[in-house]
PDB file of C-alpha atoms in Angstrom:
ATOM      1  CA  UNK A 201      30.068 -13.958  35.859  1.00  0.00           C
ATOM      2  CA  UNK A 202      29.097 -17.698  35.517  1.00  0.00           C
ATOM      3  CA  UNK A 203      32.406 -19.866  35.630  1.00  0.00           C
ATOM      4  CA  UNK A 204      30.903 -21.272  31.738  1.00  0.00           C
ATOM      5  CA  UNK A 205      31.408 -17.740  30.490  1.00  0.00           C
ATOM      6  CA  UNK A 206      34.442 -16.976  32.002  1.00  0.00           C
ATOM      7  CA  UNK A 207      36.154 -20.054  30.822  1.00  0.00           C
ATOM      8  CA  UNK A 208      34.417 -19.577  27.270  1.00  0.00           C
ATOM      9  CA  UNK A 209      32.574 -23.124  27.284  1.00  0.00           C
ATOM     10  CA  UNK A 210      29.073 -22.708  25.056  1.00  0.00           C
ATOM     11  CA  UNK A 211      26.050 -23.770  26.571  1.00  0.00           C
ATOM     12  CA  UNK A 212      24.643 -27.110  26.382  1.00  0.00           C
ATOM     13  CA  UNK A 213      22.232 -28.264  24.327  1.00  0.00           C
ATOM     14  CA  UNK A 214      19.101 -28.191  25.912  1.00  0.00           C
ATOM     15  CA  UNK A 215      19.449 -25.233  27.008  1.00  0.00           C
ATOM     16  CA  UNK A 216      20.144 -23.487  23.783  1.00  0.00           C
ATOM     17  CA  UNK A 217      16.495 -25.019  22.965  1.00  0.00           C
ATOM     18  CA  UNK A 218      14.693 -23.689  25.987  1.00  0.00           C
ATOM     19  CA  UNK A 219      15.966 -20.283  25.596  1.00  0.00           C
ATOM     20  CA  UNK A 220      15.188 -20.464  21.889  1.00  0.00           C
ATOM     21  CA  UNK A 221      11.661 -22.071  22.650  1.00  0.00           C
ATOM     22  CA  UNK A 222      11.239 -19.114  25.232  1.00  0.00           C
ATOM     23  CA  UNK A 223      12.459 -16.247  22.685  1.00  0.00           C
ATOM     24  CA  UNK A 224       9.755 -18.449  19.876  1.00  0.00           C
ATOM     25  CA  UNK A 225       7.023 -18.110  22.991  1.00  0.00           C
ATOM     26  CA  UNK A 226       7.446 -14.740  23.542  1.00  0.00           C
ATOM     27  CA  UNK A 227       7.352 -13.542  19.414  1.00  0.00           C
ATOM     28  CA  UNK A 228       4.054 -15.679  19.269  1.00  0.00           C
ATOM     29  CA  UNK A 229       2.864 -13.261  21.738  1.00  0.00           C
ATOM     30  CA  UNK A 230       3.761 -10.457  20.517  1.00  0.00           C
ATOM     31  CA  UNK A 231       2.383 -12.031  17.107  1.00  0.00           C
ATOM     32  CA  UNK A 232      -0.563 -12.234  18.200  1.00  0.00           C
ATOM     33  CA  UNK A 233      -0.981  -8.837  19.688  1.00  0.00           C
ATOM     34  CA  UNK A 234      -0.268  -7.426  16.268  1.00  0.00           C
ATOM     35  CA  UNK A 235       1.792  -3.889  16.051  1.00  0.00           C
ATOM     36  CA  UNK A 236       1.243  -1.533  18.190  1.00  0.00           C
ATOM     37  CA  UNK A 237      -1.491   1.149  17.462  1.00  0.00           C
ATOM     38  CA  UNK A 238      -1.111   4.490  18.284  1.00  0.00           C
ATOM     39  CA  UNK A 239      -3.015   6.207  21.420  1.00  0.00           C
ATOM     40  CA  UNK A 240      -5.557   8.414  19.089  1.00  0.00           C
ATOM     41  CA  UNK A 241      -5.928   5.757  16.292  1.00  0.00           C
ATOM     42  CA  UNK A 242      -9.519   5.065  18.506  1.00  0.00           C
ATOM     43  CA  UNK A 243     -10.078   8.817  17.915  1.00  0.00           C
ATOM     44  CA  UNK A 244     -10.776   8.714  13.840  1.00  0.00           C
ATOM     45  CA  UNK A 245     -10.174  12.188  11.917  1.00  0.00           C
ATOM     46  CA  UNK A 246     -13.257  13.724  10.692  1.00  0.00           C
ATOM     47  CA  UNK A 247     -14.596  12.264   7.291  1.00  0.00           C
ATOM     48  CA  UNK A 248     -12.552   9.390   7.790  1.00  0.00           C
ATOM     49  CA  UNK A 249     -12.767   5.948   8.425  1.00  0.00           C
ATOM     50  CA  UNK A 250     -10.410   2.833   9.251  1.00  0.00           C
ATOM     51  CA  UNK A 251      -9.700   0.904   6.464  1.00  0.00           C
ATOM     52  CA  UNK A 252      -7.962  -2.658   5.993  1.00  0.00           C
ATOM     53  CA  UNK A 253      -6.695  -3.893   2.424  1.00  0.00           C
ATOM     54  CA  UNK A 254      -5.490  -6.997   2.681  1.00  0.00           C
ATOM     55  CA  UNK A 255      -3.634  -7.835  -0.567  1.00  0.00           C
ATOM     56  CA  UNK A 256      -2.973 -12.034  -2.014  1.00  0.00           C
ATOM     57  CA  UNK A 257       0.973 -11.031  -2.877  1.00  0.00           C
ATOM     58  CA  UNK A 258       1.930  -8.140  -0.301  1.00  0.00           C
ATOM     59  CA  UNK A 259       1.303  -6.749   2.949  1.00  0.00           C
ATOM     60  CA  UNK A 260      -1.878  -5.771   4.731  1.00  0.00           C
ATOM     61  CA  UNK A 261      -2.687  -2.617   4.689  1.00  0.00           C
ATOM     62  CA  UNK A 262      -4.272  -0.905   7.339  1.00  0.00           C
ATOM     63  CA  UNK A 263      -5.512   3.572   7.627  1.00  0.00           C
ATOM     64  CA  UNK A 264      -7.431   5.882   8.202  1.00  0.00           C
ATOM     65  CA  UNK A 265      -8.759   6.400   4.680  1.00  0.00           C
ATOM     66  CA  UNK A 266     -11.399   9.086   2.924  1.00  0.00           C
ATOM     67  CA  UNK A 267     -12.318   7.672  -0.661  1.00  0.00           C
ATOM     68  CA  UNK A 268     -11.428   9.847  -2.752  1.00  0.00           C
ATOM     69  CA  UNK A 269     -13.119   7.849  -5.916  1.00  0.00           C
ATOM     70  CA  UNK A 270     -13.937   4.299  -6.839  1.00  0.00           C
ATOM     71  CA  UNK A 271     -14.761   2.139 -10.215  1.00  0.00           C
ATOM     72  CA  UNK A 272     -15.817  -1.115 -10.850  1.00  0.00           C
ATOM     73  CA  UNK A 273     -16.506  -2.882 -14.462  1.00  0.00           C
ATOM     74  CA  UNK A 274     -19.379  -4.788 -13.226  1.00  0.00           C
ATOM     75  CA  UNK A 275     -21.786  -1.856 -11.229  1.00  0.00           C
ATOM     76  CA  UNK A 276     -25.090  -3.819 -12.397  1.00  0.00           C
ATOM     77  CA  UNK A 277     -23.121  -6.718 -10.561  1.00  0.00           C
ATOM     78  CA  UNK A 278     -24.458  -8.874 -13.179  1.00  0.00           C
ATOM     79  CA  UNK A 279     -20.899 -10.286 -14.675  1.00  0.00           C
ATOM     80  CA  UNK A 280     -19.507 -13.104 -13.155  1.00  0.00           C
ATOM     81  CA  UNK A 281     -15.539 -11.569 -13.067  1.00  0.00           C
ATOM     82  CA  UNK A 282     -14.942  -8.069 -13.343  1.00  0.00           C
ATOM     83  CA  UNK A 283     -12.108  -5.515 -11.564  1.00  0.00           C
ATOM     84  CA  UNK A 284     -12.697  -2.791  -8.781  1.00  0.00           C
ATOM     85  CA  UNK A 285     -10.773   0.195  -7.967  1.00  0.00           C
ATOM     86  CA  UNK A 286     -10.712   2.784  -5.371  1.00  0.00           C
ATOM     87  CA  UNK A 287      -8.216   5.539  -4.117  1.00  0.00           C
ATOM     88  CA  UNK A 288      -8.009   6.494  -0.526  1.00  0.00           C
ATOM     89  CA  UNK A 289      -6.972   9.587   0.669  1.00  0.00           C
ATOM     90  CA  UNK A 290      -5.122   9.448   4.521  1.00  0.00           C
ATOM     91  CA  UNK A 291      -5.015  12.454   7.247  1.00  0.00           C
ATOM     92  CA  UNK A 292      -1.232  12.973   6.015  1.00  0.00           C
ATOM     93  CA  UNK A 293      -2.119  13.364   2.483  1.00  0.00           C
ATOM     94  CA  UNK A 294      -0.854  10.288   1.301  1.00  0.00           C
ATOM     95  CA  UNK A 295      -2.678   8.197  -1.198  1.00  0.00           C
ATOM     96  CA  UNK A 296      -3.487   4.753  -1.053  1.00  0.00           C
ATOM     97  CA  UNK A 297      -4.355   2.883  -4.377  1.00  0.00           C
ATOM     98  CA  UNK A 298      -6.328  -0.374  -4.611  1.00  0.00           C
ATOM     99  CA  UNK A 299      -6.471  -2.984  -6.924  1.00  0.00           C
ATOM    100  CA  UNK A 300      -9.174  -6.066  -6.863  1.00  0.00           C
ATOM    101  CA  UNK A 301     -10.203  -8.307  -9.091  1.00  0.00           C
ATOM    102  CA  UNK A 302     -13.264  -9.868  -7.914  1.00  0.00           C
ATOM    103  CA  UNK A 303     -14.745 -12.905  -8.959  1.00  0.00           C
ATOM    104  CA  UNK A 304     -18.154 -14.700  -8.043  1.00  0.00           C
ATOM    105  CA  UNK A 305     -17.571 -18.060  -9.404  1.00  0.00           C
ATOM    106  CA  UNK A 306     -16.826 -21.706  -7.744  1.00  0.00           C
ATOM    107  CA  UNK A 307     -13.856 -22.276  -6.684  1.00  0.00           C
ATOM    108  CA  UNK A 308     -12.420 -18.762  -7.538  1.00  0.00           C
ATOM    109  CA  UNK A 309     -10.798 -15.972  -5.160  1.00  0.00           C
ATOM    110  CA  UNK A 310     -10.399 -12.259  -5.374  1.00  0.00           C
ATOM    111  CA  UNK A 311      -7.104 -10.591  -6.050  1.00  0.00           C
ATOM    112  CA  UNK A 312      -6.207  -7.151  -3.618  1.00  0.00           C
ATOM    113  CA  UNK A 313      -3.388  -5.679  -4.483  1.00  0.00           C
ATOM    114  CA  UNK A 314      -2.755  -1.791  -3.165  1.00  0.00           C
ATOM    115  CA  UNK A 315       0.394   0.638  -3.397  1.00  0.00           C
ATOM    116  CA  UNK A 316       1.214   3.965  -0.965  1.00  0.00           C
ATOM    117  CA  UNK A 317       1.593   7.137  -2.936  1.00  0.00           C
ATOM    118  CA  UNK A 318       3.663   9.485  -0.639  1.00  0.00           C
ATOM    119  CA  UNK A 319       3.862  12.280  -2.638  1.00  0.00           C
ATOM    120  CA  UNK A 320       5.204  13.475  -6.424  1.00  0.00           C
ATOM    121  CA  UNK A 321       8.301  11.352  -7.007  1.00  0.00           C
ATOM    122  CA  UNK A 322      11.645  13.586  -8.528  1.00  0.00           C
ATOM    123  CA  UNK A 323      12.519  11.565 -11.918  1.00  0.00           C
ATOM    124  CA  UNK A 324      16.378  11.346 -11.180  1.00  0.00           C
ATOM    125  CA  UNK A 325      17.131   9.157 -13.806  1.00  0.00           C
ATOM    126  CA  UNK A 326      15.179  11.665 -16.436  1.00  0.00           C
ATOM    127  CA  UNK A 327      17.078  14.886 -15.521  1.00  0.00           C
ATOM    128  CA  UNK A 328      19.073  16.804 -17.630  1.00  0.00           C
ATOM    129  CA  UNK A 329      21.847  18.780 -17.464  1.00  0.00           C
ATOM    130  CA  UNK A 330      19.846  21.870 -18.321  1.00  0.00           C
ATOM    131  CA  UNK A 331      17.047  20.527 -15.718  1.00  0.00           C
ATOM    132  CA  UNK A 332      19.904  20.765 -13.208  1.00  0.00           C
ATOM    133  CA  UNK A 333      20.902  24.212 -14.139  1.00  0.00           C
ATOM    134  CA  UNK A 334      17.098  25.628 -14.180  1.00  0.00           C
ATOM    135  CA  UNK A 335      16.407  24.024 -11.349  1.00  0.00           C
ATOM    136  CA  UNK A 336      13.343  22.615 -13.102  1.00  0.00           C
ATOM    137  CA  UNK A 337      13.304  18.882 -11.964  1.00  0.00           C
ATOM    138  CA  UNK A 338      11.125  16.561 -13.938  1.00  0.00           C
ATOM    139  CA  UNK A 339       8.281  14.729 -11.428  1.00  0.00           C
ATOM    140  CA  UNK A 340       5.814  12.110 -11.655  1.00  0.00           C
ATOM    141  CA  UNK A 341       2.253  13.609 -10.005  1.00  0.00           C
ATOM    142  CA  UNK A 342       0.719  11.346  -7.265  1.00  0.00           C
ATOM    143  CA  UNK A 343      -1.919  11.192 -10.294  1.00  0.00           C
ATOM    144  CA  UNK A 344       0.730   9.324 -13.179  1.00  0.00           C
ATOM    145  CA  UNK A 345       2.015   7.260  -9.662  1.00  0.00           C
ATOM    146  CA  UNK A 346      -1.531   5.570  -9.156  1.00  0.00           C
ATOM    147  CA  UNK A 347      -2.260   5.053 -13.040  1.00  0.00           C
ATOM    148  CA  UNK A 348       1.515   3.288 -13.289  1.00  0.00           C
ATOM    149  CA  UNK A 349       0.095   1.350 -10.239  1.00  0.00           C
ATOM    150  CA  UNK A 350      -3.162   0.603 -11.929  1.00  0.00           C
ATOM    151  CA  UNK A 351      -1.378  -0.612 -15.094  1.00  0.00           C
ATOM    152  CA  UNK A 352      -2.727   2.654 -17.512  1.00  0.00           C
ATOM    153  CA  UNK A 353      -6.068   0.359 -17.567  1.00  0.00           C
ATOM    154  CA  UNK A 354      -9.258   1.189 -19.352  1.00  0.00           C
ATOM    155  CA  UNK A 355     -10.541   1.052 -15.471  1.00  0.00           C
ATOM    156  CA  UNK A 356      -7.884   3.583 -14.343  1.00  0.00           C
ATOM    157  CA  UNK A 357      -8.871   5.907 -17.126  1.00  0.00           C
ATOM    158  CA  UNK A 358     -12.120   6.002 -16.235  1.00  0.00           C
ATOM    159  CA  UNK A 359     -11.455   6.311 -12.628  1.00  0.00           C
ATOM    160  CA  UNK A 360      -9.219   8.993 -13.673  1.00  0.00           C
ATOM    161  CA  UNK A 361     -11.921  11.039 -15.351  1.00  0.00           C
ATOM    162  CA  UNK A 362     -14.699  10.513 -12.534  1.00  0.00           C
ATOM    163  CA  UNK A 363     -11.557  12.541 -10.826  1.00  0.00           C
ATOM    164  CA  UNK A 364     -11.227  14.831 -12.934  1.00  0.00           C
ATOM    165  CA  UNK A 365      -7.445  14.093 -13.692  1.00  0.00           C
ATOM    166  CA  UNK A 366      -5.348  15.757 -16.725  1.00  0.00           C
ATOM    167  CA  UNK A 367      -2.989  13.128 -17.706  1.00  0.00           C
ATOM    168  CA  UNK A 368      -1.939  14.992 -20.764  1.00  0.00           C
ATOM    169  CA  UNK A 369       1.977  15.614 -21.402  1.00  0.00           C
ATOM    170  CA  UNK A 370       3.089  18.099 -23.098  1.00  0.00           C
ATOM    171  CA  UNK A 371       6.846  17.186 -25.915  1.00  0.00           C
ATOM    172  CA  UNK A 372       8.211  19.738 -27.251  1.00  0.00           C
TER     173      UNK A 372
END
């Protein structure tokens, strides 16, 4: 043990900063790299393909995807602005739902936006005390997940039907 750590004395200055720039070399590096992929991601599953959504207000979003449906309000492509969706499908089962709205004028940008759907989602905060007893929990469907992510638009409706989707609920 140095005699500065033993007597409890910090250390100076500079070399605070070098170790600092060192440790702000090193995450560059690693930065750079990007995250580690696994060993068989070069090995893609049958009937699908490696995706990458990268969204304006959120993460990037990167799969092995098979498209499970798409929409867009402009498939002439003669509008100027118009909104495209698609839902991916991964090897795990998960869902991934995407968002864009695309535009072809000056001076505009497209908007990505895209959301994970893991699986049906137990409504805790709906349960009753009788949904308790029966052991009947109330979920939302990986279905009512992407159309709350899509914003229950005219778009997701449509997509919706292409899939053959019943979003009908049933009050008694």
């Amino acid at each position: 043990m140095s005699k500065r750590k033993k007597l409890g004395i910090a250390p100076s200055p500079a070399v605070v900063a070098e170790s600092f720039q060192r440790a702000a070399q090193d995450l560059h590096e690693v930065m750079k790299k990007g995250p580690p992929v696994a060993p068989e991601a070069d090995n893609a599953p049958e009937g699908f393909t490696r995706e990458k959504i990268v969204c304006n207000r959120g993460p990037t979003y990167e799969f092995w995807g098979k498209l499970l449906g798409e929409y867009s309000t402009n498939p002439k492509r003669d509008r100027s602005k118009w909104t495209e969706l698609r839902l991916w499908e991964t090897p795990s089962g998960q869902w991934v739902a995407e968002s864009a709205g695309c535009s072809d004028e000056p001076g505009h940008v497209d908007i990505a936006d895209a959301a994970v759907i893991r699986g049906p989602v137990v409504l805790v905060d709906r349960q009753t005390l009788e949904d308790f007893q029966q052991k009947t929990p109330q979920t939302l469907s990986m279905e009512f997940q992407a159309m709350e992510f899509w914003g229950w638009s005219s778009p997701a409706k449509a997509l919706a039907k292409r899939l053959g989707w019943n979003l009908l609920i049933n009050v008694e």
